Amino acid sequence: MTAAEAPPLRLLYFAWLRERVGRAEEQVALPDGVATVGALRAWLCSRGPGFAAALAPDLPVRCAVNQDFAGPDAPVAPGDEVAFFPPVTGG
Amino acid sequence: MARVGVQTAAFDLGSEAAALLAGRSDIGGLGCFVGTVRDSAAGRPIAAMTLEHYPGMTERAMAAIAAEAEARWALLGCTLIHRVGRLRPGEPIVLVLAAAAHRAAALEATGFLIDWLKTAAPFWKKESFADGGEAWVAARATDDEAAARWRAGAVTPAR
């Protein structure tokens, strides 16, 4: 499957990550060589100062892939729904 | 089967308890926890609290937490309701009900459910202070420790 045919990633951002990146969701093509949550986070950081302010390595960021909590080594594939958010504070 | 819900509207403790108990004579105890909005954080007065969630994942996570409680304790009923949106001090945020034949299971399961809800369901709180400032609430290590004590096997579930 070529990049042109691959379904995009659906990216979601919550709480202060959403405020810093300036959007709640977007669709992006999965870049070549990005196959894990950690690699996706690093690539997103390079997209601009708002993304770096939300996703820099020293920040407490959690992730979910297709609505399940996912660590940095979790795989990411075209068509996935990937969410980045702070540690949860409900209850 | 647990009743799980995310809603902006207030819930009514009495009617939720009555619904869980309706037509049942096998239940011997109903554990209950209601979380409410405090009027200050570290001494700074709060005007409102705004709660955000991840529609879809939040409901799935709550159902999974309820299922875990049902696997650990012999529950005869379980209700989890969490509010989102802008809430004022004194308003209820979260309701946990757990029914069992005996009180130990009902009370333990209630404690487990609120501890896990605070650490494993995607909700986020933003405090709006009376002085006009705003801040996202940071996750607390004490909440993780409270959840971890259920994981460590320190509590043997009462049946």
Short mmCIF file of C-alpha atoms in Angstrom, two decimals:
data_model
loop_
_atom_site.label_atom_id
_atom_site.label_comp_id
_atom_site.label_asym_id
_atom_site.label_seq_id
_atom_site.Cartn_x
_atom_site.Cartn_y
_atom_site.Cartn_z
CA MET A 1 0.00 0.00 0.00
CA THR A 2 1.48 3.37 -0.96
CA ALA A 3 1.34 6.42 1.29
CA ALA A 4 -1.35 7.93 -0.91
CA GLU A 5 -3.66 4.97 -0.27
CA ALA A 6 -3.01 4.56 3.46
CA PRO A 7 -5.82 5.88 5.67
CA PRO A 8 -4.74 8.83 7.83
CA LEU A 9 -4.16 8.76 11.57
CA ARG A 10 -6.83 10.43 13.67
CA LEU A 11 -5.06 12.40 16.40
CA LEU A 12 -6.89 13.67 19.50
CA TYR A 13 -5.62 16.00 22.22
CA PHE A 14 -7.14 16.62 25.65
CA ALA A 15 -6.88 19.11 28.54
CA TRP A 16 -3.68 21.21 28.57
CA LEU A 17 -2.25 19.31 25.60
CA ARG A 18 -5.25 20.44 23.54
CA GLU A 19 -4.75 24.04 24.64
CA ARG A 20 -1.04 23.98 23.78
CA VAL A 21 -1.36 22.38 20.33
CA GLY A 22 -4.34 24.65 19.61
CA ARG A 23 -6.70 21.96 18.34
CA ALA A 24 -8.78 19.09 19.69
CA GLU A 25 -8.25 16.75 16.76
CA GLU A 26 -6.71 16.43 13.31
CA GLN A 27 -5.96 13.87 10.64
CA VAL A 28 -2.39 13.30 9.48
CA ALA A 29 -0.67 10.81 7.21
CA LEU A 30 1.57 8.49 9.21
CA PRO A 31 5.11 9.64 8.33
CA ASP A 32 7.59 7.15 6.92
CA GLY A 33 9.58 5.44 9.63
CA VAL A 34 7.07 6.20 12.40
CA ALA A 35 5.68 2.94 13.77
CA THR A 36 5.33 3.45 17.54
CA VAL A 37 3.70 5.88 19.97
CA GLY A 38 7.13 7.14 21.06
CA ALA A 39 8.26 7.82 17.49
CA LEU A 40 4.95 9.54 16.72
CA ARG A 41 5.32 11.77 19.79
CA ALA A 42 8.87 12.73 18.76
CA TRP A 43 7.72 13.52 15.21
CA LEU A 44 4.80 15.62 16.49
CA CYS A 45 7.21 17.63 18.68
CA SER A 46 9.06 18.70 15.53
CA ARG A 47 5.92 20.25 13.98
CA GLY A 48 6.13 23.54 15.88
CA PRO A 49 6.44 25.31 19.22
CA GLY A 50 2.88 24.50 20.34
CA PHE A 51 3.43 20.80 19.74
CA ALA A 52 6.81 20.90 21.50
CA ALA A 53 5.18 22.69 24.46
CA ALA A 54 2.57 19.93 24.67
CA LEU A 55 4.61 16.81 23.92
CA ALA A 56 8.25 17.46 24.93
CA PRO A 57 9.92 14.35 26.43
CA ASP A 58 10.08 15.81 29.96
CA LEU A 59 6.30 16.42 30.14
CA PRO A 60 3.88 13.99 31.83
CA VAL A 61 2.02 12.78 28.73
CA ARG A 62 -0.15 9.67 28.44
CA CYS A 63 -1.39 8.03 25.24
CA ALA A 64 -4.18 5.81 24.00
CA VAL A 65 -4.27 3.91 20.71
CA ASN A 66 -7.77 3.04 19.51
CA GLN A 67 -9.09 4.01 22.97
CA ASP A 68 -6.78 1.72 24.99
CA PHE A 69 -3.95 3.10 27.13
CA ALA A 70 -0.68 2.61 25.25
CA GLY A 71 2.99 2.96 26.24
CA PRO A 72 5.77 4.45 24.09
CA ASP A 73 6.57 1.09 22.48
CA ALA A 74 2.98 0.43 21.37
CA PRO A 75 2.60 0.12 17.58
CA VAL A 76 0.83 2.77 15.53
CA ALA A 77 -0.61 1.97 12.10
CA PRO A 78 -2.47 3.91 9.40
CA GLY A 79 -6.12 4.42 10.33
CA ASP A 80 -5.50 4.29 14.07
CA GLU A 81 -7.07 6.75 16.52
CA VAL A 82 -4.25 8.06 18.71
CA ALA A 83 -4.91 10.35 21.68
CA PHE A 84 -2.41 12.28 23.79
CA PHE A 85 -3.42 13.66 27.20
CA PRO A 86 -2.16 14.44 30.71
CA PRO A 87 -2.32 11.90 33.54
CA VAL A 88 -6.01 11.54 34.40
CA THR A 89 -7.59 13.49 37.27
CA GLY A 90 -11.20 12.36 37.49
CA GLY A 91 -13.25 11.23 40.44
CA MET B 1 -24.38 -5.74 34.55
CA ALA B 2 -23.18 -2.38 35.78
CA ARG B 3 -24.85 0.90 34.97
CA VAL B 4 -22.15 3.26 33.69
CA GLY B 5 -22.71 6.83 32.55
CA VAL B 6 -21.06 10.16 31.72
CA GLN B 7 -23.41 13.12 31.87
CA THR B 8 -23.57 16.88 32.37
CA ALA B 9 -26.76 16.77 34.43
CA ALA B 10 -26.77 16.23 38.17
CA PHE B 11 -27.57 12.73 39.42
CA ASP B 12 -29.92 11.89 42.24
CA LEU B 13 -28.40 9.58 44.83
CA GLY B 14 -31.77 8.44 46.18
CA SER B 15 -33.25 7.49 42.85
CA GLU B 16 -30.04 5.76 41.68
CA ALA B 17 -29.93 3.71 44.90
CA ALA B 18 -33.63 2.89 44.59
CA ALA B 19 -33.18 1.80 40.95
CA LEU B 20 -30.33 -0.51 41.92
CA LEU B 21 -32.31 -2.07 44.78
CA ALA B 22 -35.68 -2.25 43.01
CA GLY B 23 -37.24 -5.72 43.10
CA ARG B 24 -34.20 -7.24 44.84
CA SER B 25 -34.30 -9.09 48.15
CA ASP B 26 -30.91 -10.82 47.81
CA ILE B 27 -28.92 -7.62 48.45
CA GLY B 28 -27.72 -7.20 52.03
CA GLY B 29 -25.61 -4.06 51.69
CA LEU B 30 -25.19 -1.08 49.39
CA GLY B 31 -21.87 0.78 49.42
CA CYS B 32 -21.95 4.40 48.25
CA PHE B 33 -19.41 7.10 47.44
CA VAL B 34 -20.29 10.59 46.21
CA GLY B 35 -17.47 12.94 45.18
CA THR B 36 -18.27 16.66 45.34
CA VAL B 37 -16.54 19.90 44.33
CA ARG B 38 -14.56 21.47 47.20
CA ASP B 39 -14.61 25.25 47.55
CA SER B 40 -10.83 25.70 47.67
CA ALA B 41 -7.54 24.16 46.54
CA ALA B 42 -4.56 24.64 48.88
CA GLY B 43 -6.42 27.53 50.50
CA ARG B 44 -7.22 29.32 47.21
CA PRO B 45 -11.00 29.79 46.78
CA ILE B 46 -12.54 28.06 43.76
CA ALA B 47 -15.40 29.48 41.70
CA ALA B 48 -15.93 26.42 39.48
CA MET B 49 -14.44 23.15 38.29
CA THR B 50 -14.64 22.11 34.61
CA LEU B 51 -14.40 18.41 33.77
CA GLU B 52 -13.41 17.08 30.36
CA HIS B 53 -13.47 13.48 29.12
CA TYR B 54 -12.61 11.36 26.08
CA PRO B 55 -16.01 10.35 24.65
CA GLY B 56 -15.99 6.65 23.83
CA MET B 57 -12.81 5.71 25.67
CA THR B 58 -14.09 7.04 28.99
CA GLU B 59 -17.26 4.93 28.90
CA ARG B 60 -15.22 1.87 27.85
CA ALA B 61 -12.75 2.43 30.69
CA MET B 62 -15.57 2.81 33.22
CA ALA B 63 -17.21 -0.41 32.00
CA ALA B 64 -13.86 -2.22 32.29
CA ILE B 65 -13.38 -0.92 35.86
CA ALA B 66 -16.89 -2.08 36.81
CA ALA B 67 -16.21 -5.48 35.21
CA GLU B 68 -13.00 -5.79 37.24
CA ALA B 69 -14.93 -5.09 40.45
CA GLU B 70 -17.56 -7.67 39.45
CA ALA B 71 -14.78 -10.21 38.88
CA ARG B 72 -13.20 -9.56 42.29
CA TRP B 73 -16.31 -9.30 44.44
CA ALA B 74 -19.67 -11.05 44.23
CA LEU B 75 -21.56 -7.89 43.39
CA LEU B 76 -25.31 -7.87 42.93
CA GLY B 77 -25.35 -4.42 41.38
CA CYS B 78 -22.99 -1.60 40.43
CA THR B 79 -23.52 2.00 39.30
CA LEU B 80 -20.83 4.44 38.11
CA ILE B 81 -21.88 7.94 37.07
CA HIS B 82 -19.38 10.72 36.35
CA ARG B 83 -20.34 14.28 35.46
CA VAL B 84 -18.55 16.52 32.96
CA GLY B 85 -18.80 20.22 32.18
CA ARG B 86 -18.69 23.22 34.52
CA LEU B 87 -19.57 22.46 38.16
CA ARG B 88 -19.73 24.75 41.19
CA PRO B 89 -18.50 24.09 44.73
CA GLY B 90 -20.82 21.72 46.57
CA GLU B 91 -22.09 20.06 43.39
CA PRO B 92 -21.72 16.29 43.04
CA ILE B 93 -19.12 15.06 40.51
CA VAL B 94 -19.11 11.29 40.76
CA LEU B 95 -21.34 8.51 42.11
CA VAL B 96 -20.24 4.98 42.94
CA LEU B 97 -22.73 2.36 44.15
CA ALA B 98 -21.85 -1.29 44.82
CA ALA B 99 -24.39 -3.80 46.12
CA ALA B 100 -23.59 -7.22 47.59
CA ALA B 101 -25.04 -9.84 49.91
CA HIS B 102 -22.79 -8.64 52.74
CA ARG B 103 -21.32 -5.29 53.75
CA ALA B 104 -17.62 -6.13 53.44
CA ALA B 105 -17.83 -6.83 49.70
CA ALA B 106 -20.06 -3.79 49.13
CA LEU B 107 -17.72 -1.42 51.00
CA GLU B 108 -14.47 -2.84 49.60
CA ALA B 109 -15.78 -2.77 46.04
CA THR B 110 -16.91 0.85 46.52
CA GLY B 111 -13.39 1.82 47.63
CA PHE B 112 -11.81 -0.07 44.74
CA LEU B 113 -14.16 1.51 42.20
CA ILE B 114 -13.49 5.12 43.21
CA ASP B 115 -9.72 4.54 43.53
CA TRP B 116 -9.53 3.02 40.05
CA LEU B 117 -11.94 5.55 38.56
CA LYS B 118 -9.58 8.33 39.68
CA THR B 119 -6.53 6.74 38.04
CA ALA B 120 -7.75 4.63 35.09
CA ALA B 121 -10.61 6.55 33.45
CA PRO B 122 -9.81 9.49 31.15
CA PHE B 123 -11.21 12.57 32.90
CA TRP B 124 -9.41 15.87 33.48
CA LYS B 125 -10.29 18.68 35.89
CA LYS B 126 -9.61 22.37 35.46
CA GLU B 127 -10.03 24.67 38.46
CA SER B 128 -11.35 28.21 37.94
CA PHE B 129 -10.36 30.28 40.95
CA ALA B 130 -12.39 33.08 42.52
CA ASP B 131 -9.49 35.48 41.74
CA GLY B 132 -9.91 34.79 37.99
CA GLY B 133 -7.00 32.36 37.55
CA GLU B 134 -7.32 28.89 36.04
CA ALA B 135 -5.23 25.74 36.38
CA TRP B 136 -5.46 22.11 35.30
CA VAL B 137 -5.38 19.79 38.30
CA ALA B 138 -2.17 17.74 38.44
CA ALA B 139 -2.39 13.99 39.04
CA ARG B 140 -1.51 13.13 42.63
CA ALA B 141 0.87 10.38 43.72
CA THR B 142 -1.48 9.59 46.62
CA ASP B 143 -4.20 8.67 44.10
CA ASP B 144 -1.81 6.28 42.33
CA GLU B 145 -0.86 4.76 45.69
CA ALA B 146 -4.52 4.34 46.62
CA ALA B 147 -5.15 2.50 43.33
CA ALA B 148 -1.95 0.46 43.65
CA ARG B 149 -2.91 -1.04 47.00
CA TRP B 150 -5.71 -2.93 45.22
CA ARG B 151 -3.23 -4.15 42.61
CA ALA B 152 -0.66 -5.35 45.13
CA GLY B 153 -3.03 -7.99 46.45
CA ALA B 154 -2.99 -6.36 49.89
CA VAL B 155 -6.75 -6.71 50.02
CA THR B 156 -8.29 -10.15 49.75
CA PRO B 157 -11.73 -9.56 48.33
CA ALA B 158 -14.58 -10.36 50.68
CA ARG B 159 -17.23 -12.50 49.01
#
